[in-house]
mmCIF file of C-alpha atoms in Angstrom:
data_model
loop_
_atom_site.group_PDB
_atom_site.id
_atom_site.type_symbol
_atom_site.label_atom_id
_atom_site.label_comp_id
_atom_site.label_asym_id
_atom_site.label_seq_id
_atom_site.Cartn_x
_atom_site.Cartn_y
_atom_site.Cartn_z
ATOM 1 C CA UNK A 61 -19.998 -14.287 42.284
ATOM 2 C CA UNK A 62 -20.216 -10.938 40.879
ATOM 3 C CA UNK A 63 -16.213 -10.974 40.054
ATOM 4 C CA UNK A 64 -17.187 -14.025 38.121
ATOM 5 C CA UNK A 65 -20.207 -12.234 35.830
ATOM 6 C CA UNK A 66 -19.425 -10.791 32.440
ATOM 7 C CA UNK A 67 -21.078 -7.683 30.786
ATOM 8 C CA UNK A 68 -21.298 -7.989 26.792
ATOM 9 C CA UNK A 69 -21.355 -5.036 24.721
ATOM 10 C CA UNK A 70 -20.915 -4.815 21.044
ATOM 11 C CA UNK A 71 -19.925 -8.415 21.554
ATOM 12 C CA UNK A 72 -16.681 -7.029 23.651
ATOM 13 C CA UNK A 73 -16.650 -8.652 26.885
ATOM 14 C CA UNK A 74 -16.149 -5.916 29.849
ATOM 15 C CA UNK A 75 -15.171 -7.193 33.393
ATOM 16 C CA UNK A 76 -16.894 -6.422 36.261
ATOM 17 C CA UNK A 77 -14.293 -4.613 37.964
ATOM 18 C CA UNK A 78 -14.273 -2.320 35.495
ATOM 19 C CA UNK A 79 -17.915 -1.362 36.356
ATOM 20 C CA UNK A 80 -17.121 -1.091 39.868
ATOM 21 C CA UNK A 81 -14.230 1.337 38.645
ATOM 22 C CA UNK A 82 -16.660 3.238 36.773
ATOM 23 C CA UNK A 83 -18.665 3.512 39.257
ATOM 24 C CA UNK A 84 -16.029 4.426 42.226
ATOM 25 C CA UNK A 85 -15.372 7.214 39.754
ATOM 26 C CA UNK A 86 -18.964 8.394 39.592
ATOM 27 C CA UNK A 87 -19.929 8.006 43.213
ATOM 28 C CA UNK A 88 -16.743 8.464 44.688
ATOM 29 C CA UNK A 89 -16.750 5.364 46.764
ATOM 30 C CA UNK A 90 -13.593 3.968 47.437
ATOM 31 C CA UNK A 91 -12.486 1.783 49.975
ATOM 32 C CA UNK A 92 -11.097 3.465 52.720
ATOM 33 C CA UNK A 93 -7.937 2.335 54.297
ATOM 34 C CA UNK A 94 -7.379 0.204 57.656
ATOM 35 C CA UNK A 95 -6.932 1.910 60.560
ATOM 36 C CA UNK A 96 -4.664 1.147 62.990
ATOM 37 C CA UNK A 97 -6.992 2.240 65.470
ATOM 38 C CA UNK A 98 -9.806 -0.958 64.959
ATOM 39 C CA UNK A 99 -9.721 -4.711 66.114
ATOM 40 C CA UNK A 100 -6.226 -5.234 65.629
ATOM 41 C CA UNK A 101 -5.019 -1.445 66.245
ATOM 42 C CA UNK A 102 -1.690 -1.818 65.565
ATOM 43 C CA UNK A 103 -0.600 -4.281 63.010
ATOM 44 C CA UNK A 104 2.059 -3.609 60.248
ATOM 45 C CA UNK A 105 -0.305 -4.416 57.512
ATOM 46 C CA UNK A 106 -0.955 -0.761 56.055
ATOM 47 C CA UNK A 107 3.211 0.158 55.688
ATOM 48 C CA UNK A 108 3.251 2.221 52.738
ATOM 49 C CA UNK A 109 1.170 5.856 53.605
ATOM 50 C CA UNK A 110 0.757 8.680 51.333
ATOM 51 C CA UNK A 111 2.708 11.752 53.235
ATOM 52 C CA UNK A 112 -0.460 13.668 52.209
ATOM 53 C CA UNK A 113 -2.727 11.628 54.679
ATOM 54 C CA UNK A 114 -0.125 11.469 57.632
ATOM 55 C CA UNK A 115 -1.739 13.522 60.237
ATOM 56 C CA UNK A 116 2.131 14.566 62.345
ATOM 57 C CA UNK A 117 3.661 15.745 59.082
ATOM 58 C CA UNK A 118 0.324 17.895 58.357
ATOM 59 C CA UNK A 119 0.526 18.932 61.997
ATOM 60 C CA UNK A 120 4.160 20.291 61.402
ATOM 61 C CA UNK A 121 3.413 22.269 58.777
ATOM 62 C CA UNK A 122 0.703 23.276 60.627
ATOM 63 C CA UNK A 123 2.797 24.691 62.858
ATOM 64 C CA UNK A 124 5.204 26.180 60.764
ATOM 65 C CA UNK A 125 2.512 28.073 58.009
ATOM 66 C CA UNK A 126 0.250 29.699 60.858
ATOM 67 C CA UNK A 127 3.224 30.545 62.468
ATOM 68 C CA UNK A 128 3.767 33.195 59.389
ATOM 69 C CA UNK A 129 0.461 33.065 58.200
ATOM 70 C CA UNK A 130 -3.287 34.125 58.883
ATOM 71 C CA UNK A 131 -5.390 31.516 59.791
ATOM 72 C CA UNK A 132 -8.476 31.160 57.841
ATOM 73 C CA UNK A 133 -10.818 31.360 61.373
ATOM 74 C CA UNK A 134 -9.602 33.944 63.301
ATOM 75 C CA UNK A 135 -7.885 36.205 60.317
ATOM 76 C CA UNK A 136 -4.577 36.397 62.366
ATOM 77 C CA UNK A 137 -1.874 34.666 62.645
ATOM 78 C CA UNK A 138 -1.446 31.951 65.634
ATOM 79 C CA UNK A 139 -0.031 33.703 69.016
ATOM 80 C CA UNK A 140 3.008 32.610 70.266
ATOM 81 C CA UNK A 141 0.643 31.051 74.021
ATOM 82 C CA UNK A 142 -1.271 29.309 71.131
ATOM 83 C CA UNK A 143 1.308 27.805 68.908
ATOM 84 C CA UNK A 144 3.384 26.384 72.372
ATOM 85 C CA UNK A 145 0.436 24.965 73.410
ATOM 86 C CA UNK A 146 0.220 23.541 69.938
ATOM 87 C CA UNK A 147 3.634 22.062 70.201
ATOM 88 C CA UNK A 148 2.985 20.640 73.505
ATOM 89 C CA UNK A 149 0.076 18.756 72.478
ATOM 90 C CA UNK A 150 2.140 17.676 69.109
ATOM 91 C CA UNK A 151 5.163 16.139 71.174
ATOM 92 C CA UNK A 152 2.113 13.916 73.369
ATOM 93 C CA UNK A 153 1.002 12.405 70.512
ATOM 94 C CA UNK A 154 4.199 11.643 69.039
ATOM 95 C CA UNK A 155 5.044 9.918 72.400
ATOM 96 C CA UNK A 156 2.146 8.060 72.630
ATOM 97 C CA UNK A 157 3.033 6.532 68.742
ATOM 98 C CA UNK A 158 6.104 5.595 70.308
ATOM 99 C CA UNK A 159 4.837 3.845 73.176
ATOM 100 C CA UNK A 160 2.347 2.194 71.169
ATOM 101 C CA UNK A 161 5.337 1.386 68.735
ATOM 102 C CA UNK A 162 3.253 2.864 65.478
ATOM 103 C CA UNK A 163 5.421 4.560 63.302
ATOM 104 C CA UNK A 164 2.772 6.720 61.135
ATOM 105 C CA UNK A 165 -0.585 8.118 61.727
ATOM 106 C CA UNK A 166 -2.598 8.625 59.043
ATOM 107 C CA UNK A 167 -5.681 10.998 58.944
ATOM 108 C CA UNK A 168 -8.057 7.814 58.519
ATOM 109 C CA UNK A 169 -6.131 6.231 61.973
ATOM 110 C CA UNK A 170 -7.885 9.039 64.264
ATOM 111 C CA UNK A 171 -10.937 7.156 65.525
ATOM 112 C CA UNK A 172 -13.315 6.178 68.532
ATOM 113 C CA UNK A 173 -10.245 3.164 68.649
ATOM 114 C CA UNK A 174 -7.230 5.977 68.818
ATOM 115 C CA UNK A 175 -9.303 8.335 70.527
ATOM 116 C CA UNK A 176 -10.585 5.218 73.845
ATOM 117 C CA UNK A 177 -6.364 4.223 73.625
ATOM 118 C CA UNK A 178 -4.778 7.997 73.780
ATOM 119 C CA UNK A 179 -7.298 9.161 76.610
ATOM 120 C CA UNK A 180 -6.214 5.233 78.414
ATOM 121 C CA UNK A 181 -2.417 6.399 77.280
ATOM 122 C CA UNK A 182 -2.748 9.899 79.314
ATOM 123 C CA UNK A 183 -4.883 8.787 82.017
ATOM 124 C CA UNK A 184 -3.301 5.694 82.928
ATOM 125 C CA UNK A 185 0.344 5.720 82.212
ATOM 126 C CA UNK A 186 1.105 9.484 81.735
ATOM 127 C CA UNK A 187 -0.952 10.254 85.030
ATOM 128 C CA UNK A 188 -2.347 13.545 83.245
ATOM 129 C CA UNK A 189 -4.774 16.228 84.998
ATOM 130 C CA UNK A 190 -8.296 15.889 83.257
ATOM 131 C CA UNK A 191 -8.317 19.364 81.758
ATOM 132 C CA UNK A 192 -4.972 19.014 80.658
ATOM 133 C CA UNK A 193 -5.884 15.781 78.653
ATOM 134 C CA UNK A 194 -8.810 18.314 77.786
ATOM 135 C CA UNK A 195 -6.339 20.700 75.804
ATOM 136 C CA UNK A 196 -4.470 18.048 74.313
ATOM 137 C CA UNK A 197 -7.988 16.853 72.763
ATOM 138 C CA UNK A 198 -8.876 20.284 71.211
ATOM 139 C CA UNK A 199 -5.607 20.559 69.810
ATOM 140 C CA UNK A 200 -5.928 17.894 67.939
ATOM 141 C CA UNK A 201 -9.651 18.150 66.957
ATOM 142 C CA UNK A 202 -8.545 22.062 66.269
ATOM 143 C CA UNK A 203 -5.809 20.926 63.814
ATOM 144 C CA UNK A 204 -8.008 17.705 62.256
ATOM 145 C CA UNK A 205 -10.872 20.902 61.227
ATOM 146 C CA UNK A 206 -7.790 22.733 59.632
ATOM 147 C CA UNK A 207 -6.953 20.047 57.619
ATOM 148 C CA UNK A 208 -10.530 18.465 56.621
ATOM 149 C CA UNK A 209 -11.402 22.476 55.811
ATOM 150 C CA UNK A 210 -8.589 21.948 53.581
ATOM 151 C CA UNK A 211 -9.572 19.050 51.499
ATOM 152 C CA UNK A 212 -6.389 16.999 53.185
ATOM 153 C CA UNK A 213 -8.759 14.209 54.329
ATOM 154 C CA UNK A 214 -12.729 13.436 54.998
ATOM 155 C CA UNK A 215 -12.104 11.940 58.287
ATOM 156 C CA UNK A 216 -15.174 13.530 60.452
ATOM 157 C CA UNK A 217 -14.692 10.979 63.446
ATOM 158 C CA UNK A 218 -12.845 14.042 65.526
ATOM 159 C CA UNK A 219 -16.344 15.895 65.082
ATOM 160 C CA UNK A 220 -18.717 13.129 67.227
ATOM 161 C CA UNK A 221 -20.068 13.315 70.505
ATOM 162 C CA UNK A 222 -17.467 10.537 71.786
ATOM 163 C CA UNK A 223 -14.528 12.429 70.331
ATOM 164 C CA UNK A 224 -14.623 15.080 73.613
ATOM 165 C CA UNK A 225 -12.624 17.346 75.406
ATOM 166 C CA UNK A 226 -12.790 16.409 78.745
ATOM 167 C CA UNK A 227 -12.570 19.065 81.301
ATOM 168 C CA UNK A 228 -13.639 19.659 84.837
ATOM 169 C CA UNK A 229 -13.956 23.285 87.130
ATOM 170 C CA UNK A 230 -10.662 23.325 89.646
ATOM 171 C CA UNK A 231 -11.238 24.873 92.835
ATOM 172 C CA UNK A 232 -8.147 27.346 91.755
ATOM 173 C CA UNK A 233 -8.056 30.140 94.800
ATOM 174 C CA UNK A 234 -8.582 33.933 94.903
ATOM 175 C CA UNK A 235 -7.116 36.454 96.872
ATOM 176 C CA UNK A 236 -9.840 38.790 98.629
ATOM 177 C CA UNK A 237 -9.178 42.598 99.237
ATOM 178 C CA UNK A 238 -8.038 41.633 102.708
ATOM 179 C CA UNK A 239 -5.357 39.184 101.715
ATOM 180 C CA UNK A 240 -4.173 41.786 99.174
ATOM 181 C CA UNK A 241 -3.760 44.328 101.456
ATOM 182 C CA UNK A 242 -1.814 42.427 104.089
ATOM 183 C CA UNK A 243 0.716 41.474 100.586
ATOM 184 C CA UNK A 244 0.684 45.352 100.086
ATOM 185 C CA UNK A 245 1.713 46.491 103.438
ATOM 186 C CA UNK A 246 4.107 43.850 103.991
ATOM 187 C CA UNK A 247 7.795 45.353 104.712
ATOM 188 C CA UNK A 248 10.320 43.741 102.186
ATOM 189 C CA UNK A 249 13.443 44.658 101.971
ATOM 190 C CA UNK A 250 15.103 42.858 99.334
ATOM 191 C CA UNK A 251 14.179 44.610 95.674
ATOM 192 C CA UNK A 252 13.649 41.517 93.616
ATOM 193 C CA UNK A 253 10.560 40.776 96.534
ATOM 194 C CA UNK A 254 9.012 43.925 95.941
ATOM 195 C CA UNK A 255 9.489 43.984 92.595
ATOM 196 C CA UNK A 256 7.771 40.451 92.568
ATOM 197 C CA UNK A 257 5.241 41.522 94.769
ATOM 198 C CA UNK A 258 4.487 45.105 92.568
ATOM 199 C CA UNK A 259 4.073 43.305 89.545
ATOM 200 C CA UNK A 260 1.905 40.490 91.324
ATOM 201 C CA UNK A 261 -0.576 43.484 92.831
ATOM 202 C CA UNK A 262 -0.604 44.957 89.309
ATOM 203 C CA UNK A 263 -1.775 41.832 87.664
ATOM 204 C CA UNK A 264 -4.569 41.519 90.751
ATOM 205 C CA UNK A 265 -5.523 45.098 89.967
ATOM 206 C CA UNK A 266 -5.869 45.043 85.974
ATOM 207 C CA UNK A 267 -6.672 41.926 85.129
ATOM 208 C CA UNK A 268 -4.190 41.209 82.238
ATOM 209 C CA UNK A 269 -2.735 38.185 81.763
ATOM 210 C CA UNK A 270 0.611 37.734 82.981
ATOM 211 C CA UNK A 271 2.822 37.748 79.366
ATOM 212 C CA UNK A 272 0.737 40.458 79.119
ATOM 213 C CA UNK A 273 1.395 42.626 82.133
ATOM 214 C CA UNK A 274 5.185 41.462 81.395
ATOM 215 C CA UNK A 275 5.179 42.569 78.009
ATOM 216 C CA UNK A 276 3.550 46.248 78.988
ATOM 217 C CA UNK A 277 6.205 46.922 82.040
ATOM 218 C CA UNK A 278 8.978 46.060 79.385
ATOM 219 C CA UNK A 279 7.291 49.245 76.823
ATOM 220 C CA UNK A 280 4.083 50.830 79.164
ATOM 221 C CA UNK A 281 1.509 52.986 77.790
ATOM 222 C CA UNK A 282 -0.411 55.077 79.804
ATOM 223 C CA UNK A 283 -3.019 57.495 78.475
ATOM 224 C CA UNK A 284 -4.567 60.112 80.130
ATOM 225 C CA UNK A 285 -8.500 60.789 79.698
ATOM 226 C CA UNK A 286 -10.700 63.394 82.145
ATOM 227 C CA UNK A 287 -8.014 63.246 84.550
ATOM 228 C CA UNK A 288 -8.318 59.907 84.809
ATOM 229 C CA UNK A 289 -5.052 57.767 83.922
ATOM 230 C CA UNK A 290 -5.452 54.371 82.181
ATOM 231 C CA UNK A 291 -3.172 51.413 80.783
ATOM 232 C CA UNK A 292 -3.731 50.592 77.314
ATOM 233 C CA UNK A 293 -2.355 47.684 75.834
ATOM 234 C CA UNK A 294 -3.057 45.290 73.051
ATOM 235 C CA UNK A 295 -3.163 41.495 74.471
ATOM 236 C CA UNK A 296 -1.521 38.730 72.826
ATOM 237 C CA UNK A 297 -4.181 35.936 72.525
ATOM 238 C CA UNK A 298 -7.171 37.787 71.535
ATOM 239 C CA UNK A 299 -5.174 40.735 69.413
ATOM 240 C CA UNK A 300 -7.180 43.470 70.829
ATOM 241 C CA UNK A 301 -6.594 46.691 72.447
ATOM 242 C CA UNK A 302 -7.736 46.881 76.041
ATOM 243 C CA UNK A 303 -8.076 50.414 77.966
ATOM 244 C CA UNK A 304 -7.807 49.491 81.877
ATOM 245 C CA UNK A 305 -8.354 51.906 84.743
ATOM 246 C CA UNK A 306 -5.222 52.498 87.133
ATOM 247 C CA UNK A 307 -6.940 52.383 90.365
ATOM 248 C CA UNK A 308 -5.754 53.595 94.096
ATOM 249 C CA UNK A 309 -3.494 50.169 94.238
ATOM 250 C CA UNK A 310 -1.432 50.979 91.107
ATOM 251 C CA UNK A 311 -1.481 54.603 91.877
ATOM 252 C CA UNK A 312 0.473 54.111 95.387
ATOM 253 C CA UNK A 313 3.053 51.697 93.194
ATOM 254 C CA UNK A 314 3.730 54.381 90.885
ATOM 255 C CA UNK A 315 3.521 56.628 93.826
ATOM 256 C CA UNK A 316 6.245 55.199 96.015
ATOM 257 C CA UNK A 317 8.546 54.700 92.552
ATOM 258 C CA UNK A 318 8.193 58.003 91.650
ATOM 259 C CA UNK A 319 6.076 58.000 89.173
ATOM 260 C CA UNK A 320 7.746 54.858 86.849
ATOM 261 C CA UNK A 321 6.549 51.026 86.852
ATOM 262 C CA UNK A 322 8.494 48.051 88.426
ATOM 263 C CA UNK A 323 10.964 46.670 85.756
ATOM 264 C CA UNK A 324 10.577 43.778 84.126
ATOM 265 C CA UNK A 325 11.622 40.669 85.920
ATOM 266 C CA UNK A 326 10.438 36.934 84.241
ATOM 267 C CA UNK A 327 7.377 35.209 85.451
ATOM 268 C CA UNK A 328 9.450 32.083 86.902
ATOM 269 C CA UNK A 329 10.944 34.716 89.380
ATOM 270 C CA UNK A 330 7.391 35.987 90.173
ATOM 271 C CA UNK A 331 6.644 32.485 90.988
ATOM 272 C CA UNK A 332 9.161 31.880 93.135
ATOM 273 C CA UNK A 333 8.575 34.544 95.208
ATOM 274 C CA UNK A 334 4.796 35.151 95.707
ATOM 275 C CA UNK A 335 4.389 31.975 97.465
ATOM 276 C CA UNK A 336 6.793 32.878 100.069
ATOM 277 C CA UNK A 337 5.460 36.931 99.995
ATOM 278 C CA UNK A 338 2.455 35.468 100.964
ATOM 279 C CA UNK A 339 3.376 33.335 103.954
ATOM 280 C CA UNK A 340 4.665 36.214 105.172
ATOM 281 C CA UNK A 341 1.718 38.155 104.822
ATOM 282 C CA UNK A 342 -0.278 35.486 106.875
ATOM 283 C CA UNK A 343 -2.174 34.461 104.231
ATOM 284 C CA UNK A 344 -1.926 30.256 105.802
ATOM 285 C CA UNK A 345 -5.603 29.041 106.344
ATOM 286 C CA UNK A 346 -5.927 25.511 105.178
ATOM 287 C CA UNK A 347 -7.068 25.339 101.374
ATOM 288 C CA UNK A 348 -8.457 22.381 100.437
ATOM 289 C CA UNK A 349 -7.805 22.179 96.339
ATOM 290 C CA UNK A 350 -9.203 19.234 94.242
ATOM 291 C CA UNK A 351 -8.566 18.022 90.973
ATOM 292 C CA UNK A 352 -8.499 14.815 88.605
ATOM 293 C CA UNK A 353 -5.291 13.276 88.364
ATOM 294 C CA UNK A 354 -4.842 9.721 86.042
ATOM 295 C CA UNK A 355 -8.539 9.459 86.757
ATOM 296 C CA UNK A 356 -8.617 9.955 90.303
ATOM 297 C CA UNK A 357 -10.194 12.916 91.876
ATOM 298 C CA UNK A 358 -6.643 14.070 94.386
ATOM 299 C CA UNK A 359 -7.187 16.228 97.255
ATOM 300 C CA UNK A 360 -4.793 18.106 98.899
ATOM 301 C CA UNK A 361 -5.066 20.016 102.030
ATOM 302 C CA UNK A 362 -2.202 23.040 102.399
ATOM 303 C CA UNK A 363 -2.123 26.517 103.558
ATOM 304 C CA UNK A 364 -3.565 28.719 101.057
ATOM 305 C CA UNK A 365 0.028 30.482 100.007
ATOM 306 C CA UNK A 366 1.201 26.971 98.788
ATOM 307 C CA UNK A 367 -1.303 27.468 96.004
ATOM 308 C CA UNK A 368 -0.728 30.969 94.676
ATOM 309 C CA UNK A 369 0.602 31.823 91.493
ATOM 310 C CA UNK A 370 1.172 33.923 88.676
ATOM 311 C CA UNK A 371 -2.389 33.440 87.330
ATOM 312 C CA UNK A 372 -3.701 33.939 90.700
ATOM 313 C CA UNK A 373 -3.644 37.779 90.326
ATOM 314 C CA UNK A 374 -5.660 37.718 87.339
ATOM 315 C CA UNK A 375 -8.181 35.350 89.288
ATOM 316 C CA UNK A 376 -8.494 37.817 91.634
ATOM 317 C CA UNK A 377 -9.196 40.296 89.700
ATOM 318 C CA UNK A 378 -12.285 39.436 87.935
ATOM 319 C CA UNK A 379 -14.076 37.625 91.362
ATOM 320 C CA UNK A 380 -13.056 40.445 92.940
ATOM 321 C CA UNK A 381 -14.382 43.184 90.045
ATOM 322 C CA UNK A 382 -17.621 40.863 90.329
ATOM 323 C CA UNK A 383 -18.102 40.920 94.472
ATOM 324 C CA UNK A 384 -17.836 44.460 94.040
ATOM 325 C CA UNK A 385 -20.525 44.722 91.448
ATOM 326 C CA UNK A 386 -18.983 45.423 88.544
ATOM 327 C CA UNK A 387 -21.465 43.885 85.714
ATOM 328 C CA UNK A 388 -19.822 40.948 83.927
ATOM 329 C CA UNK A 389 -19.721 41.880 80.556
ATOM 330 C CA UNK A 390 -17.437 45.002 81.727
ATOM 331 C CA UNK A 391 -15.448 42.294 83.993
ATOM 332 C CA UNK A 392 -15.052 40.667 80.534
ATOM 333 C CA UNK A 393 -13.994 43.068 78.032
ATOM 334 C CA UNK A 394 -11.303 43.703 80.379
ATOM 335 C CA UNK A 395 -10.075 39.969 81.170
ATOM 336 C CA UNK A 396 -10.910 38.719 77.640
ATOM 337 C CA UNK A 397 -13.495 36.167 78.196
ATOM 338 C CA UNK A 398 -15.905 35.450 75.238
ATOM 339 C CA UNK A 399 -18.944 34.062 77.310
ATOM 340 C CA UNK A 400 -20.319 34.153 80.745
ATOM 341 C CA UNK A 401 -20.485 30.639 80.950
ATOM 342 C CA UNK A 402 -16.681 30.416 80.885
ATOM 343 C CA UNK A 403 -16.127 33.495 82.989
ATOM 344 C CA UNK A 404 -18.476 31.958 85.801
ATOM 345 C CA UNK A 405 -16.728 29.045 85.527
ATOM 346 C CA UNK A 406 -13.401 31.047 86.335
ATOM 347 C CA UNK A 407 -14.467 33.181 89.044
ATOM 348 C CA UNK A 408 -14.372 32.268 92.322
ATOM 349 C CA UNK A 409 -17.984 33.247 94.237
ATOM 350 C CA UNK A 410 -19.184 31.462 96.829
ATOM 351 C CA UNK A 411 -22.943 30.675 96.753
ATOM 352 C CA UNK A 412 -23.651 32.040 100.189
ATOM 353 C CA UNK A 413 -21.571 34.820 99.512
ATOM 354 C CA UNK A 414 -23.296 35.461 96.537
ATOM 355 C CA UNK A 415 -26.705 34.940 98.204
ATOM 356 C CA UNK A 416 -25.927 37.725 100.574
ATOM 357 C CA UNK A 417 -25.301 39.711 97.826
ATOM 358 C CA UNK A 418 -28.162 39.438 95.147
ATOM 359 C CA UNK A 419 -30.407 40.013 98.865
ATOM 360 C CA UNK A 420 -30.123 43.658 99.051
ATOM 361 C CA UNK A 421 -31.497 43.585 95.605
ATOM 362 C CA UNK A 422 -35.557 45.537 96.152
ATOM 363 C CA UNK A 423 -36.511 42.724 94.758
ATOM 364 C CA UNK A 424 -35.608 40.231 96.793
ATOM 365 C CA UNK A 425 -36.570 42.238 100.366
#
């Protein structure tokens, strides 16, 4: 055995571990610890971990220094949508560790074993939507890059093909111009429900984001350009100013307010009303919306108002901006979106619909 072998030197006899310590200090090999995440995932062997190498710990300060601080990709500091997300995902994996009964987890843990028993954990027992076990996955990949960019560990296991973010395309609705109308022109007499419904037809008409469009009714901008009157605002996720037409919709808002915006109201109360504003506006045809819940695809069949949201309006507003042929890229530097891929993926266009459209190119006659 090599443990057994001696190496003479001015007749001193040096043991062989000592070479293989020279050498681990040369070549920087050293063994790497077990992971709890292998053929006996979670055994108590490995008790004692360095608190530099456990991954939650990292991820809390994490959480707390971008919070304050500029992160080293984007140059800003982590938006408030970004770091709850953050959070969210943090508080899964934590839960997880305690339903697997593991008390740390250690850079070196996160593996093709962790990674195979947290997707199992949020398919099978927490039920999960696929795209929501999606963001989960790129939170944690997103915060395993800050710390390897960091020199905290040299873990690259979260950077393989197998180490994905799962995500499918929903079938999410739209509301055509038609729909919108009938929401406009419906009488309401209660203030909160047109208030509700205002704000909703603003957010189908501009595009923003709804902590967005809430933040600008709390302190609005409008700037005036050629006669022309436009919202400018900056938006929270992406940090950049935006400069938004205010087309005939928001005009007759303004119009039959005399002139001023509806007042804030929160986003729960939107959502508690729109679905009901638009049963009233008729707005029931049968929607059938599918998705992937704990690994089953789930279909549910429901008039189209049971479905409507918040983000609905936004939605809207960029299928409907591209039916009406708006280009994309000016659909996008409005809504935010960095590709096309991702925008077509969010838009709602049918493919005969869009057929009929791209026909009365010359081209194509």
């Amino acid at each position: 055995m090599l443990n057994d072998l001696l190496y003479k030197e001015n007749e001193k006899e040096i043991e062989i571990d000592s070479i293989k310590s020279m050498f681990a200090k040369v070549f920087d090999i050293f063994e790497k610890p077990i992971s709890k995440f292998q053929s006996n995932p979670f055994s108590e062997n490995q008790k004692y971990l360095d608190a530099n190498k456990d991954f939650i710990k990292y991820y809390e300060w994490f959480l707390e220094f971008y919070s304050k601080n500029n992160s080293p990709f984007s140059k800003k500091i982590l938006t408030k949508g970004t770091l709850n997300t953050l959070k969210s995902s943090l508080n899964v994996v934590k839960k997880f560790l305690i339903y697997k009964k593991i008390k740390n987890l250690n850079f070196d843990d996160i593996n093709r074993g962790f990674y195979n028993e947290f997707i199992d954990y949020l398919t099978n027992e927490k039920k999960y939507t696929k795209n929501y076990i999606g963001t989960v996955i790129q939170k944690l990949k997103t915060v395993m890059g800050y710390a390897y960019d960091e020199d905290k560990h040299t873990n690259l296991e979260f950077k393989k093909n197998y180490f994905s973010k799962v995500t499918e395309v929903i079938n999410h609705p739209y509301l055509n111009q038609d729909e919108l109308l009938r929401i406009e022109n419906l009488v309401l007499n209660d203030e909160e429900l047109n208030i509700a419904r205002d704000i909703f037809l603003i957010g189908c008409n501009t595009g923003l984001r709804i902590g967005d469009l809430l933040n600008f009714l709390k302190k609005p901008e409008i700037i005036t350009q050629d006669e022309t009157q436009f919202i400018r605002i900056k938006q929270s996720k992406t940090l950049n100013f935006v400069v938004i037409p205010i087309n005939s919709v928001i005009k007759r808002i303004l119009d039959k307010r005399e002139g001023k915006l509806p007042k804030y109201i929160h986003q729960n109360t939107i959502n508690e009303h729109i679905k009901s504003i638009c049963k009233r506006a008729d707005i029931k045809e049968n929607y059938k919306f599918i998705r992937t819940e704990g690994g089953t695809q789930v279909e549910r069949l429901e008039p189209k108002y049971k479905f409507i949201c918040t983000h609905t309006a936004r939605r809207s507003f960029c299928t409907n901006a591209y039916y009406s042929g708006i280009p994309p890229h000016d659909i996008m530097a409005i809504s935010g979106h960095k590709t096309e891929k991702i925008f077509f993926n969010y838009i709602k266009v049918e493919k005969e619909v869009n057929a009929l459209r791209i026909s009365k190119y010359a081209f194509l006659q």
